[in-house]
Every structure is written in C-alpha cells, then in structure tokens.
N, CA, C and O atoms as a MOPAC input file, in Angstrom:
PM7 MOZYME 1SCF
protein

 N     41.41100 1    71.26300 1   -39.13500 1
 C     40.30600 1    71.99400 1   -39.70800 1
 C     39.14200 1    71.04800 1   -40.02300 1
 O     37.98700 1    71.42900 1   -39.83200 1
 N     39.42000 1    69.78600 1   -40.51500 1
 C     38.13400 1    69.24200 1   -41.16000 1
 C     37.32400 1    68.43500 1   -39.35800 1
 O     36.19200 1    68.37400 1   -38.87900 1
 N     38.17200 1    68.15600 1   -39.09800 1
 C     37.66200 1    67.57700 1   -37.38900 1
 C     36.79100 1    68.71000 1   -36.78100 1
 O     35.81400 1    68.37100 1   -36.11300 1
 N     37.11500 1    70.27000 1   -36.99000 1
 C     36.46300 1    71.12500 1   -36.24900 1
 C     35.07100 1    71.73800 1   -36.86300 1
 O     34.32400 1    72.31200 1   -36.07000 1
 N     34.65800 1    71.63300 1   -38.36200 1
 C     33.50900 1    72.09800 1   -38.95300 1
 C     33.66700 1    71.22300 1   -40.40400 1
 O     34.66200 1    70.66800 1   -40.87100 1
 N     31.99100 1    71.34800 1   -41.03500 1
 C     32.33500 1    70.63400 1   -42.43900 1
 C     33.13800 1    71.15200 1   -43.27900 1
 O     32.79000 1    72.32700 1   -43.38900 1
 N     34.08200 1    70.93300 1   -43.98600 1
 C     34.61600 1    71.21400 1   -45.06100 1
 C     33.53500 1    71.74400 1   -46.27700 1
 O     32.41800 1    71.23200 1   -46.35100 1
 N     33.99400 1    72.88100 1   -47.28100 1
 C     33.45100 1    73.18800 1   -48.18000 1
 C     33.67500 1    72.20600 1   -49.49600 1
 O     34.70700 1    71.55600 1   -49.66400 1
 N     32.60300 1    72.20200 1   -50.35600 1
 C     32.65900 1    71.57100 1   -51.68800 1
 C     34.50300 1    71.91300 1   -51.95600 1
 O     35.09800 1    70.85900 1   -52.17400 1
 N     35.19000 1    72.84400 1   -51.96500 1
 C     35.96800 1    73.73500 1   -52.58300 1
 C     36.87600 1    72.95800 1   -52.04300 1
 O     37.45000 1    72.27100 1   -52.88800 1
 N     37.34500 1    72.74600 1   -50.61100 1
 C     37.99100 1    72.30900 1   -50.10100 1
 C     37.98700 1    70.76600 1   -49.90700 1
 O     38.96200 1    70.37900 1   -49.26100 1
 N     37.24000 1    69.91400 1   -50.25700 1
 C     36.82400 1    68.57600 1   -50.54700 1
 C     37.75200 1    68.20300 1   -51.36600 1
 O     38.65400 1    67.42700 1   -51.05000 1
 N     37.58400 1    68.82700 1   -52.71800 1
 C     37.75100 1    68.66400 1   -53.81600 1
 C     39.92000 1    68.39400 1   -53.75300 1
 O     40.57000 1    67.37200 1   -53.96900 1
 N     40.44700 1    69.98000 1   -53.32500 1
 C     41.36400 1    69.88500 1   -53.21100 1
 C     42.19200 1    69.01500 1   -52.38100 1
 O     43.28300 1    68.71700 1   -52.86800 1
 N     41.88100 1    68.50800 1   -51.14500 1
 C     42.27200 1    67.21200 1   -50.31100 1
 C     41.88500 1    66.19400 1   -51.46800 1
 O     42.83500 1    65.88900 1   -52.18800 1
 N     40.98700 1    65.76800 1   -51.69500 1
 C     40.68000 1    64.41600 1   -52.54800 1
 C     41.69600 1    64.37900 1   -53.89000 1
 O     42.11100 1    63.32700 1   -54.37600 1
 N     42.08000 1    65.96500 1   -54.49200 1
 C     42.77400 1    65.15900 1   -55.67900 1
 C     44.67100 1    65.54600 1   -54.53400 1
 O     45.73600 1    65.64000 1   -55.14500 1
 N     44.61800 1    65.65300 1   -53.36700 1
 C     46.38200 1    65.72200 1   -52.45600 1
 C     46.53200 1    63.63200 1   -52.84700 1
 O     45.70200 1    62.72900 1   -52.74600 1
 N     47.36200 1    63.64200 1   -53.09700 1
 C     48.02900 1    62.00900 1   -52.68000 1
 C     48.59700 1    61.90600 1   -51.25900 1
 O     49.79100 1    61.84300 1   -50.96700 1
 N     47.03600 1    61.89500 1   -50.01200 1
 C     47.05500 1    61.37100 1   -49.07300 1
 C     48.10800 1    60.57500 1   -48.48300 1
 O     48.72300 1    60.80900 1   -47.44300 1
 N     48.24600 1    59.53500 1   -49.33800 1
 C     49.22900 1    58.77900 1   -48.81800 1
 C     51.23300 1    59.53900 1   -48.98000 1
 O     52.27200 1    58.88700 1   -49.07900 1
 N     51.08800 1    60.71300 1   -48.95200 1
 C     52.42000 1    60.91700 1   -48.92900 1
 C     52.68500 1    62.02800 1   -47.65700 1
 O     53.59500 1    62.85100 1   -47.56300 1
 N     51.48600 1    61.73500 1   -46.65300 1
 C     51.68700 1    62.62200 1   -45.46500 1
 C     51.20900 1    61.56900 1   -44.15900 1
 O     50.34400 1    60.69500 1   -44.09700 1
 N     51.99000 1    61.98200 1   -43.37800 1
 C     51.79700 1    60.94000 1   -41.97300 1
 C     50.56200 1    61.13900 1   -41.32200 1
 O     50.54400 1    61.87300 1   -40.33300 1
 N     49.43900 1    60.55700 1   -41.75400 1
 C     48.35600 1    60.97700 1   -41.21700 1
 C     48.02900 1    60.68000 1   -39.35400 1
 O     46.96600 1    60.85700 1   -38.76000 1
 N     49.38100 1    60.17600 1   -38.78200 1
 C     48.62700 1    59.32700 1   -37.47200 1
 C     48.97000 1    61.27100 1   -36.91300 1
 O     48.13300 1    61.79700 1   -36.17900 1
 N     49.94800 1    61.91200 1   -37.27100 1
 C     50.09700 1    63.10500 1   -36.68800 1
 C     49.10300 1    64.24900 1   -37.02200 1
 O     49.07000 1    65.16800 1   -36.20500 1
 N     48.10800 1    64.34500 1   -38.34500 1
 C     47.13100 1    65.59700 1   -38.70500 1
 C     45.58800 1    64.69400 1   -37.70100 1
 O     44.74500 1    65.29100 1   -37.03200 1
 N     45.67600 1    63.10600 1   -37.93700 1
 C     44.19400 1    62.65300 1   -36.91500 1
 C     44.98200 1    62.11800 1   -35.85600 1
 O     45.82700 1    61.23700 1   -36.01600 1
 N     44.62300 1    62.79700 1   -34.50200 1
 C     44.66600 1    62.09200 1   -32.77000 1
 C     43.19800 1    60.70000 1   -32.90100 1
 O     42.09400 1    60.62900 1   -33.43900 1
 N     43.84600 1    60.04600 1   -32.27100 1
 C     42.55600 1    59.19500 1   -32.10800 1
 C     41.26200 1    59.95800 1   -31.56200 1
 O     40.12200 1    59.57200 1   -31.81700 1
 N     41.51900 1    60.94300 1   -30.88100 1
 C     40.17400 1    61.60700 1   -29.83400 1
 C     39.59400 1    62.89200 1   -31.30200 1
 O     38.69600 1    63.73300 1   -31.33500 1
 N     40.33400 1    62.58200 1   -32.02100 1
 C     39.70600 1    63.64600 1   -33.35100 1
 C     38.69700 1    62.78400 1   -34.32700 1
 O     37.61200 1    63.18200 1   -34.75100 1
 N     39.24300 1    61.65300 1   -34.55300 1
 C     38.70600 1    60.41900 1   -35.58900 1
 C     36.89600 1    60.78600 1   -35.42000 1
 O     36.34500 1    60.90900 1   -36.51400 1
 N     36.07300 1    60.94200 1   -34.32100 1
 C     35.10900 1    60.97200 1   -34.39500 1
 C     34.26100 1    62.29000 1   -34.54200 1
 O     33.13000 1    62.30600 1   -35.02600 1
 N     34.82300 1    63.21000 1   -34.14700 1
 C     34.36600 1    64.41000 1   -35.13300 1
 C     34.90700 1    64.53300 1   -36.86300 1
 O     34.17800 1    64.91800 1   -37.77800 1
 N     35.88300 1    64.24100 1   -36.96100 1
 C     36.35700 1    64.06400 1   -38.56300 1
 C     35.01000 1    63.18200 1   -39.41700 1
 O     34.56200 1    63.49900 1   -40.51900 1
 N     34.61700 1    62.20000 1   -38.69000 1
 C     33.82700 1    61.23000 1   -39.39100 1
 C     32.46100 1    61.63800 1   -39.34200 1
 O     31.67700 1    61.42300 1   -40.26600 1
 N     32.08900 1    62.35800 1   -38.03800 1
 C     30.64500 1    63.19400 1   -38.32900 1
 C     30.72600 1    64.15000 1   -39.12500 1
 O     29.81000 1    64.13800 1   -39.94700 1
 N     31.54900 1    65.10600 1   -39.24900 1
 C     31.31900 1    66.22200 1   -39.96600 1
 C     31.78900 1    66.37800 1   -41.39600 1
 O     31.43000 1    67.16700 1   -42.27000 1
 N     32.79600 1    65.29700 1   -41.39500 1
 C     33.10900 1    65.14000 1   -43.52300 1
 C     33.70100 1    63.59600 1   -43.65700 1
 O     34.83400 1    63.11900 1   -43.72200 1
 N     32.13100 1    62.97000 1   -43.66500 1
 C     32.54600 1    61.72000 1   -44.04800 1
 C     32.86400 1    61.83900 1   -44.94300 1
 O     33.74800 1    60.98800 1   -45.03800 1
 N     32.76500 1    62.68000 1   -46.43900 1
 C     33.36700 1    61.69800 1   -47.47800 1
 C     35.14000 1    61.68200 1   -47.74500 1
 O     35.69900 1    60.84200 1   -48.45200 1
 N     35.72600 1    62.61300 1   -47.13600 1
 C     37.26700 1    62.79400 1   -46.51600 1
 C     37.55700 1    61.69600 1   -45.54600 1
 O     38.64700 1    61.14800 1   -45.70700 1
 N     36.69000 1    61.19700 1   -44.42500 1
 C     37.13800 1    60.46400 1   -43.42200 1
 C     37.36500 1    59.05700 1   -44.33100 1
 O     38.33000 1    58.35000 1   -44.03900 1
 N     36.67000 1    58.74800 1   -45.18600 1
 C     36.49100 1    57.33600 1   -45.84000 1
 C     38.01600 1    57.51500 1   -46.54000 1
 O     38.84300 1    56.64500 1   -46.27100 1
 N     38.29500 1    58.30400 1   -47.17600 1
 C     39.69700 1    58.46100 1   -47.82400 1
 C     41.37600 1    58.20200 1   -47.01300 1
 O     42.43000 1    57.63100 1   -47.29200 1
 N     40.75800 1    59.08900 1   -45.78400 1
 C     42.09700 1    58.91500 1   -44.68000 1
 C     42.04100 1    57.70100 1   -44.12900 1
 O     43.06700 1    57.05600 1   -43.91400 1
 N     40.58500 1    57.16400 1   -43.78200 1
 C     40.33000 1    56.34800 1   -42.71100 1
 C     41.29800 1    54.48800 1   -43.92400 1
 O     42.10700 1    53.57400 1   -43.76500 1
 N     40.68400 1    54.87300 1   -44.60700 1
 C     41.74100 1    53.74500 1   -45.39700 1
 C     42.94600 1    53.82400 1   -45.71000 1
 O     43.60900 1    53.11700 1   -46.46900 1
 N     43.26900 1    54.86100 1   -45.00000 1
 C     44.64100 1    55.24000 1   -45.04600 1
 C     45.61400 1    54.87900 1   -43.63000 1
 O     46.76400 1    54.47400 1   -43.45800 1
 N     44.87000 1    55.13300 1   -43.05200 1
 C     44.93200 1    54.97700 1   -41.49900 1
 C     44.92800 1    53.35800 1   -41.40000 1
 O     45.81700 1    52.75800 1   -40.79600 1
 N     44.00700 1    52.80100 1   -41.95200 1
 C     43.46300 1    51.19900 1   -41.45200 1
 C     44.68300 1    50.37600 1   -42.24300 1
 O     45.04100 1    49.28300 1   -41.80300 1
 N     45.18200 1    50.83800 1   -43.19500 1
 C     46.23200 1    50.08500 1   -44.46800 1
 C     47.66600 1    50.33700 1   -43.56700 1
 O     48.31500 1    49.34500 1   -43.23800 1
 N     48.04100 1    51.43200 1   -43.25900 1
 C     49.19400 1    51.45400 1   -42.39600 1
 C     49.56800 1    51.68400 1   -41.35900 1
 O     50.67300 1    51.22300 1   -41.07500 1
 N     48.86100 1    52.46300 1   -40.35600 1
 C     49.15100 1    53.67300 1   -39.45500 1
 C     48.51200 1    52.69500 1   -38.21900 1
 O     49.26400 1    52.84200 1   -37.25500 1
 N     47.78000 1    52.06700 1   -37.98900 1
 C     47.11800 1    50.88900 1   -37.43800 1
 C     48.26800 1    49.60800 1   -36.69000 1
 O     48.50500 1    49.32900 1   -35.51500 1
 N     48.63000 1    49.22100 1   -37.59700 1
 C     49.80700 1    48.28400 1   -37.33700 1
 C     51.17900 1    49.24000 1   -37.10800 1
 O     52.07000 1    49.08900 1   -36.27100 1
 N     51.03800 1    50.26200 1   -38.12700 1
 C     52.47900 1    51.11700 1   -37.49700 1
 C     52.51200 1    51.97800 1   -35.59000 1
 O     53.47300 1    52.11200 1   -34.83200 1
 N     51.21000 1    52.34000 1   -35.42400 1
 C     51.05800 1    52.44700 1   -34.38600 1
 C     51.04400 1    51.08700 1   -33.09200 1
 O     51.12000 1    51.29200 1   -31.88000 1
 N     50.97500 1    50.27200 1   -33.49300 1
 C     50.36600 1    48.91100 1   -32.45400 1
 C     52.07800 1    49.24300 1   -32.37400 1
 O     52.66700 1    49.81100 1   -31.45400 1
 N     52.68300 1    48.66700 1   -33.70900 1
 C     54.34600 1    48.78900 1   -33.32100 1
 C     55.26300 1    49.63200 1   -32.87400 1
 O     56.38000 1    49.49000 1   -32.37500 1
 N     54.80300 1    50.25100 1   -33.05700 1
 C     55.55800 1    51.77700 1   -32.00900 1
 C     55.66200 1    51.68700 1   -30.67700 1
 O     56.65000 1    52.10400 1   -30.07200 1
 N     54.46700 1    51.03400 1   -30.00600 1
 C     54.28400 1    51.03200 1   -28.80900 1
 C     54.77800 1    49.91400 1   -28.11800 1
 O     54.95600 1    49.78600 1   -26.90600 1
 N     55.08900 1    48.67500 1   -29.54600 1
 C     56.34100 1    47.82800 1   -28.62500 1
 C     57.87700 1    48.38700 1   -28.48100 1
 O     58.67800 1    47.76800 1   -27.78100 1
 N     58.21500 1    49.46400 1   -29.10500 1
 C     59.55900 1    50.15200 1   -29.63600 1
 C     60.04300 1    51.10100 1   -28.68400 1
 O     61.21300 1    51.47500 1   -28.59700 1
 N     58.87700 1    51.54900 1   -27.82200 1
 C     58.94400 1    52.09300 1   -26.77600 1
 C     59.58600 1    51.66500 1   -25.72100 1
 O     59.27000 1    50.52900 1   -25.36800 1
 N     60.87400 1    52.53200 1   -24.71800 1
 C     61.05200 1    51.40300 1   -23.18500 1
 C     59.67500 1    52.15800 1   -22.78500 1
 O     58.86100 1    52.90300 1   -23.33000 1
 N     59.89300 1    51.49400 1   -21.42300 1
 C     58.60300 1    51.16100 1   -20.53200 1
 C     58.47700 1    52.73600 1   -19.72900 1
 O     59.45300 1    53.43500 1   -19.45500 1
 N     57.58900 1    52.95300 1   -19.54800 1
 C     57.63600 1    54.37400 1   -19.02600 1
 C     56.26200 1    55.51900 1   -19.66500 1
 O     55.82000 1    55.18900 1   -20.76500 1
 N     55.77200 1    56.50500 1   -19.15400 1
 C     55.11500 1    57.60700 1   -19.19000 1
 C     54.42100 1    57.57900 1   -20.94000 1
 O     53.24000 1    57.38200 1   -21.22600 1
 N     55.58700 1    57.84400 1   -21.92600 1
 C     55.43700 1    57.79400 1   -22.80100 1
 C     54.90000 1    56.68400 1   -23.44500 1
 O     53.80800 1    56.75800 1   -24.00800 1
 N     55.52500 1    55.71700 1   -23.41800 1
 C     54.85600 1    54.14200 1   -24.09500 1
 C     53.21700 1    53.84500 1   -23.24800 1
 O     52.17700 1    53.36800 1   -23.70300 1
 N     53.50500 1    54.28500 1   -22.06600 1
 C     52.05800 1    54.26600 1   -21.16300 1
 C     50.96300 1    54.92800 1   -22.40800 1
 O     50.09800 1    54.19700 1   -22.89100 1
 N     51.12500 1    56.45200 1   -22.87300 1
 C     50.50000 1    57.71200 1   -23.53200 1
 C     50.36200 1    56.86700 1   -24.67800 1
 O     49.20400 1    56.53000 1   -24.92300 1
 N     51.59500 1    56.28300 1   -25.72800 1
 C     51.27800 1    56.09300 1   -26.73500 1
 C     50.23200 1    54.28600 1   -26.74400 1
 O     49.66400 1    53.66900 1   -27.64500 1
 N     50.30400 1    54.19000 1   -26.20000 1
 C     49.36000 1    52.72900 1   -25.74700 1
 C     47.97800 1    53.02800 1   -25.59900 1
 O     47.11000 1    52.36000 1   -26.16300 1
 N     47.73200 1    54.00400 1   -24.86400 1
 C     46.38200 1    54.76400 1   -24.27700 1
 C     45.85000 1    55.58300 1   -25.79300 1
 O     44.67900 1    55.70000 1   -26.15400 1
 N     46.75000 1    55.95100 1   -26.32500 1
 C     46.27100 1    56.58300 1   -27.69400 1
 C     45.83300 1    55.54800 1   -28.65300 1
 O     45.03800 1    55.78200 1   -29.56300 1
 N     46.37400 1    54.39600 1   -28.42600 1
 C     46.47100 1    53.33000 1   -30.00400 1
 C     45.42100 1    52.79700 1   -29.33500 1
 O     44.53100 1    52.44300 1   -30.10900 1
 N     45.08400 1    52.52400 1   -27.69100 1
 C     43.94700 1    51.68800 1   -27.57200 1
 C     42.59700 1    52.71900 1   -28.12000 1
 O     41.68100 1    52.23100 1   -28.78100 1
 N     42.62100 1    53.74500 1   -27.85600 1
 C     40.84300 1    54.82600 1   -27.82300 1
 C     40.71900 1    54.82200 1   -29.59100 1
 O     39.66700 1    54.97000 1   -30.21300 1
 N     42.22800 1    54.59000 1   -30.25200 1
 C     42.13700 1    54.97800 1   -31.45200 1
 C     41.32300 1    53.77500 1   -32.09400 1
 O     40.49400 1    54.02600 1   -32.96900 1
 N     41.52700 1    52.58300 1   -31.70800 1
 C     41.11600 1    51.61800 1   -31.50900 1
 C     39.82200 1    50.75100 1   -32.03800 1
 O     39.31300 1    50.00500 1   -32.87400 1
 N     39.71400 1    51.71400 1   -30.47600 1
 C     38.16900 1    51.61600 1   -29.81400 1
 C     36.91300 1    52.44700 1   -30.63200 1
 O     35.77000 1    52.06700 1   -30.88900 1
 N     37.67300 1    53.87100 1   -30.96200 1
 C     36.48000 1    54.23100 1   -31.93300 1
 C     36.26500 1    53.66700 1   -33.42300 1
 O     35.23700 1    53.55000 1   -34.09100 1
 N     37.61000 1    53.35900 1   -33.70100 1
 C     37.67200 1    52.43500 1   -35.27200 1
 C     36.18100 1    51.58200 1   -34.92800 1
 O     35.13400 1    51.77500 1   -35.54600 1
 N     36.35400 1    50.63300 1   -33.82800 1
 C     35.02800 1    49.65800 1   -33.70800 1
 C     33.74500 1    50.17800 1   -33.23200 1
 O     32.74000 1    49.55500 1   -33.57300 1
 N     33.59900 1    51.34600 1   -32.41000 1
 C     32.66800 1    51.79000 1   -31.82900 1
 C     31.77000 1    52.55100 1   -32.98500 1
 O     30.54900 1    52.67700 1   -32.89500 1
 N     32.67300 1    53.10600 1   -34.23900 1
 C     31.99900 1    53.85200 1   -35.07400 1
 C     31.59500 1    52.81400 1   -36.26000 1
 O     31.11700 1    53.28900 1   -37.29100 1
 N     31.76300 1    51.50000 1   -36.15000 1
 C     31.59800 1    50.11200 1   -37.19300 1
 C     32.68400 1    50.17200 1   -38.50800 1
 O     32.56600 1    49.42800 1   -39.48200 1
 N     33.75200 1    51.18100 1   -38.36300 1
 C     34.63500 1    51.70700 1   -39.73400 1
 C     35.53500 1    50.52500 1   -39.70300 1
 O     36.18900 1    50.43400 1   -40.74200 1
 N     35.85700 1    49.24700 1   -38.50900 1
 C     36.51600 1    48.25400 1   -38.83300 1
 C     36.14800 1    47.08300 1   -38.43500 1
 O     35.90800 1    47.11500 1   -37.22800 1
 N     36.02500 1    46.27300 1   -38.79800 1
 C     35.33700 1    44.93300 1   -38.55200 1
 C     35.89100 1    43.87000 1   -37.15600 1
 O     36.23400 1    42.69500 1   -37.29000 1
 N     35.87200 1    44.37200 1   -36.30100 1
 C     36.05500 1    43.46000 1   -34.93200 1
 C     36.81300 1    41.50400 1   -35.76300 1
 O     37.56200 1    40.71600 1   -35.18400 1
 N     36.33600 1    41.39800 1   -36.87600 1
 C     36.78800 1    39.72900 1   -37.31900 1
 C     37.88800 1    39.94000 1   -38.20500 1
 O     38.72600 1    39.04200 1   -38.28200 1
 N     38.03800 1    41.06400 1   -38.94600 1
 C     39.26500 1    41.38900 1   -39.32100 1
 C     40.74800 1    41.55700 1   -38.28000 1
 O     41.93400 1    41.33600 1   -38.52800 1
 N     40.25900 1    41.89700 1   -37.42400 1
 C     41.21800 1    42.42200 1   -36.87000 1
 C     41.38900 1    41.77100 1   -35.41800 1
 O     42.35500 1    42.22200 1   -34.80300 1
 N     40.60300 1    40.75300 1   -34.72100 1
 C     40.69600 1    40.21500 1   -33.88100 1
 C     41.79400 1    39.76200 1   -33.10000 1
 O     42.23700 1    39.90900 1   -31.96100 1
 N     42.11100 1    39.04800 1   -34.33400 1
 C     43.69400 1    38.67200 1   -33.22500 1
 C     45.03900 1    39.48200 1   -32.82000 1
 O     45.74100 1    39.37200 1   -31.81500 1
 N     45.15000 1    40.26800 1   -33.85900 1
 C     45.95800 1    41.42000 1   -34.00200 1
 C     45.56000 1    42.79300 1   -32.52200 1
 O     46.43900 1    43.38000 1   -31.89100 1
 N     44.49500 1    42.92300 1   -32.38200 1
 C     43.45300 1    43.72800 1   -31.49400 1
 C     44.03300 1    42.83100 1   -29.84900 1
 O     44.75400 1    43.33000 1   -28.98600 1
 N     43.51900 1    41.63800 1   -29.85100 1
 C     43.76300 1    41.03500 1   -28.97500 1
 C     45.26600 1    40.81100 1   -28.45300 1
 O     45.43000 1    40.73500 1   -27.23600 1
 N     46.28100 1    40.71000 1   -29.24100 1
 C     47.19300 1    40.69200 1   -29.04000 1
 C     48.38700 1    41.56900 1   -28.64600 1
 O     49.45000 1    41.17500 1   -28.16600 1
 N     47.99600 1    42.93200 1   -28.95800 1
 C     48.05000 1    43.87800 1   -28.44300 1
 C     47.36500 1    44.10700 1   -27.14500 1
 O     48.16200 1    44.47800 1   -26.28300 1
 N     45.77100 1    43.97100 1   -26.61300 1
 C     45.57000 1    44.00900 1   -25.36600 1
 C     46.02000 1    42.88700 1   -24.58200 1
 O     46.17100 1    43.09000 1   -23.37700 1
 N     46.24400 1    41.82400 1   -25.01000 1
 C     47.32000 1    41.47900 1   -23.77400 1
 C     48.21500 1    41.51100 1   -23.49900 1
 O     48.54200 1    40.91800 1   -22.47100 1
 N     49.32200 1    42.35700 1   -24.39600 1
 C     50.39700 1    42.64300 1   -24.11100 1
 C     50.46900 1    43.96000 1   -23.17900 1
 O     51.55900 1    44.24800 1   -22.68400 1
 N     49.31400 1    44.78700 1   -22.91900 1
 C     49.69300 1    46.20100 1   -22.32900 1
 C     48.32600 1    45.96200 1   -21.86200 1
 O     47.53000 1    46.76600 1   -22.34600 1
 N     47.69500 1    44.90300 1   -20.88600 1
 C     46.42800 1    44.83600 1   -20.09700 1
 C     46.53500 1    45.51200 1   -18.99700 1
 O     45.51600 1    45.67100 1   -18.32600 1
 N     47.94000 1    46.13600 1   -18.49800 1
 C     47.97900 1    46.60200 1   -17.09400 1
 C     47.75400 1    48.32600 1   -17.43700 1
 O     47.95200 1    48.91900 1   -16.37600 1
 N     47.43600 1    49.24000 1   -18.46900 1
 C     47.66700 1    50.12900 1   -18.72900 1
 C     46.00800 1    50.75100 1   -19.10400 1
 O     45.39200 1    50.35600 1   -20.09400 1
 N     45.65100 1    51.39900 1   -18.48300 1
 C     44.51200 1    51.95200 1   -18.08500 1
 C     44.02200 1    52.37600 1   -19.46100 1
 O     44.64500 1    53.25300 1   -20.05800 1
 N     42.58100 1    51.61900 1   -20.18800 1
 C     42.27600 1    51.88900 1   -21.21300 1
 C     41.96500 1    50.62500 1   -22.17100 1
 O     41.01800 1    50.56500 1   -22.95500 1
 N     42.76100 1    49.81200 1   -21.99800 1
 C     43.39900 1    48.53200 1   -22.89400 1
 C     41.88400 1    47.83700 1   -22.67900 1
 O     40.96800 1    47.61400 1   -23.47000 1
 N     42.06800 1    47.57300 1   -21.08400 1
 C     40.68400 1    46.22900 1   -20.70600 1
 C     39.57900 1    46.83600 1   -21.15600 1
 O     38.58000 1    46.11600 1   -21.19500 1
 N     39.44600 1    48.07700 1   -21.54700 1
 C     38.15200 1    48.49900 1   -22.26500 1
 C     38.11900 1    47.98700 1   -23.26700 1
 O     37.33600 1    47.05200 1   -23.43600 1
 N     38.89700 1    48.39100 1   -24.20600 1
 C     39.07200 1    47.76900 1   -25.92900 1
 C     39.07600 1    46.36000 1   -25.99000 1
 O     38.69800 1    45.71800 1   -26.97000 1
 N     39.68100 1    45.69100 1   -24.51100 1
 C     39.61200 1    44.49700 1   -24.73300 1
 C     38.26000 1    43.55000 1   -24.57800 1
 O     37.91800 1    42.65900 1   -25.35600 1
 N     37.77100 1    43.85500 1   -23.71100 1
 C     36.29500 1    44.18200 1   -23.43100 1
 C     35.31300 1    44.37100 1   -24.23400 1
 O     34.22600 1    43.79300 1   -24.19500 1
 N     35.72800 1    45.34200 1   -25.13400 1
 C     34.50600 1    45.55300 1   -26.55900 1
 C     35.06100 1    44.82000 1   -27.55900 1
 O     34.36900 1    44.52800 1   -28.53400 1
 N     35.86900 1    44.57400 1   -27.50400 1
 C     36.55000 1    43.77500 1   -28.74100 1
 C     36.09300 1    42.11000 1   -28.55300 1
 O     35.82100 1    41.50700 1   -29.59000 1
 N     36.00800 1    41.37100 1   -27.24100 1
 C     35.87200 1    40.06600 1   -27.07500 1
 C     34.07400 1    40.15700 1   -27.29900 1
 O     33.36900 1    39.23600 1   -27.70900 1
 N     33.59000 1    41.62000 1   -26.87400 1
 C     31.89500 1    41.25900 1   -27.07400 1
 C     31.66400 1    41.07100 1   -28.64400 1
 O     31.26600 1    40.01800 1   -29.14400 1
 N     31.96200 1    42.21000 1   -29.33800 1
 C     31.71900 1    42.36900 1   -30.43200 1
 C     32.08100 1    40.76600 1   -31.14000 1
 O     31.29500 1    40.23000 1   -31.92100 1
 N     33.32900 1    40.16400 1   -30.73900 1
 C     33.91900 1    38.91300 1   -31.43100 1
 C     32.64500 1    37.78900 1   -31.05500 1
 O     32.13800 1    37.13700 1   -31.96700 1
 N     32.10000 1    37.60300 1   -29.36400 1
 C     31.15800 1    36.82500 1   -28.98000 1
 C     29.85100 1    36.84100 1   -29.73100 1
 O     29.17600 1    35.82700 1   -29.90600 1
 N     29.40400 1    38.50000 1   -30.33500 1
 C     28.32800 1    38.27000 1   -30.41200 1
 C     28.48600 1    38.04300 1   -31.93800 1
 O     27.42400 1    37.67900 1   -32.44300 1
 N     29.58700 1    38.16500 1   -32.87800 1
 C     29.27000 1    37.18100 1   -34.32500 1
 C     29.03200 1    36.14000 1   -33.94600 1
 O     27.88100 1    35.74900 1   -34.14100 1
 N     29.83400 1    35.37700 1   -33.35700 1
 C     29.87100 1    34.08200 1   -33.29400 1
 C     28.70200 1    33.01600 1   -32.51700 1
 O     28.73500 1    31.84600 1   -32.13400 1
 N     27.63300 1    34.15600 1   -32.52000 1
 C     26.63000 1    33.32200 1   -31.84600 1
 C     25.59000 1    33.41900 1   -33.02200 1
 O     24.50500 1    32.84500 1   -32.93500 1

C-alpha cells in the first residue's frame, strides 16, 4: 500500500508508533518497490529504510551465499544487486560505507546479469570521492 499512493496523516501515524523491527521487512519491500515507497512517503521510507540498511542488507548479501547454484540463487542475487543499486542511486547509502562489503559481493556473483552494473556504479561513485 504505501509503495502504491501516499499514505494518510492517519495511517503514518499508526505504522510509526508498529515496532517495525518485529516484521521481516525484506518480504513487505521488493527491491523494485524501494523507489516508489521513497517518492511517495518518505517519512515511513526513512523508518524502514534503517531498518532495511541495519539488517536485511547483510542478511540478504548472505542468503545468496546459502543458496546452491541455480535459477533461484541466480533471482535472489539479481534482487540483492537492483536492491542495491537503488540504495545508491537514490543517495539513502553512502557508496564509502559500504564499499567493500558491496564489492565483495560483486565479485563473488560477477557472472550473473545485473551485478557488473552495481559494480560499475559502485567503483564510480567510490572513484569519484576519492578524487
């Protein structure tokens, strides 16, 4: 619901006082949702999105080593990379925080259609602090 239109004052209110953290948020946000959620009720996205960045981030990177090799680990790889990718594309995570962790993950699954993108924006974004 909040990904598809703004949320009301009414309904703000009641998510903000839920204890977020006692529901699996990687299953209510898809990575391909994260960016309508964040246009249309940022002040909810800031709540999950630190929710997301504190656990669901690294619990996802690890999932996808837990996986055998196959269709599925392909899907869940392709999901953790776009999920990723908009974390940085929308500026909600800092490319220097997360660099090596980011990187280390794309070279572990560089053959999997999606990855060399993230990896790609991830080494620019890292190049162009550092200049």
């Amino acid at each position: 619901m909040a990904g598809k239109r703004p949320l009301t004052l009414s309904e703000n209110e009641i998510l903000r006082k839920e204890k977020l953290s006692d529901y699996p948020l990687s299953t209510y946000v898809l990575p391909n949702e994260l960016p309508a959620l964040i246009n249309l009720n940022q002040f909810l996205a800031f709540d999950i999105l630190s929710l997301l960045l504190n656990s669901d981030k690294t619990e996802d990177i690890r999932s996808c080593d837990q996986l055998e090799d196959g269709l599925i680990k392909d899907k869940q790889v392709k999901q953790v990379a776009k999920f990723i990718q908009s974390l940085l594309e929308q500026d909600i995570i800092s490319i220097t925080e997360y660099f090596v962790e980011i990187q280390a993950f794309c070279v572990s699954y560089m053959k999997i259609k999606g990855v060399v993108q993230l990896f790609r924006l991830a080494s620019n974004e890292a190049r162009q602090i550092n200049e």
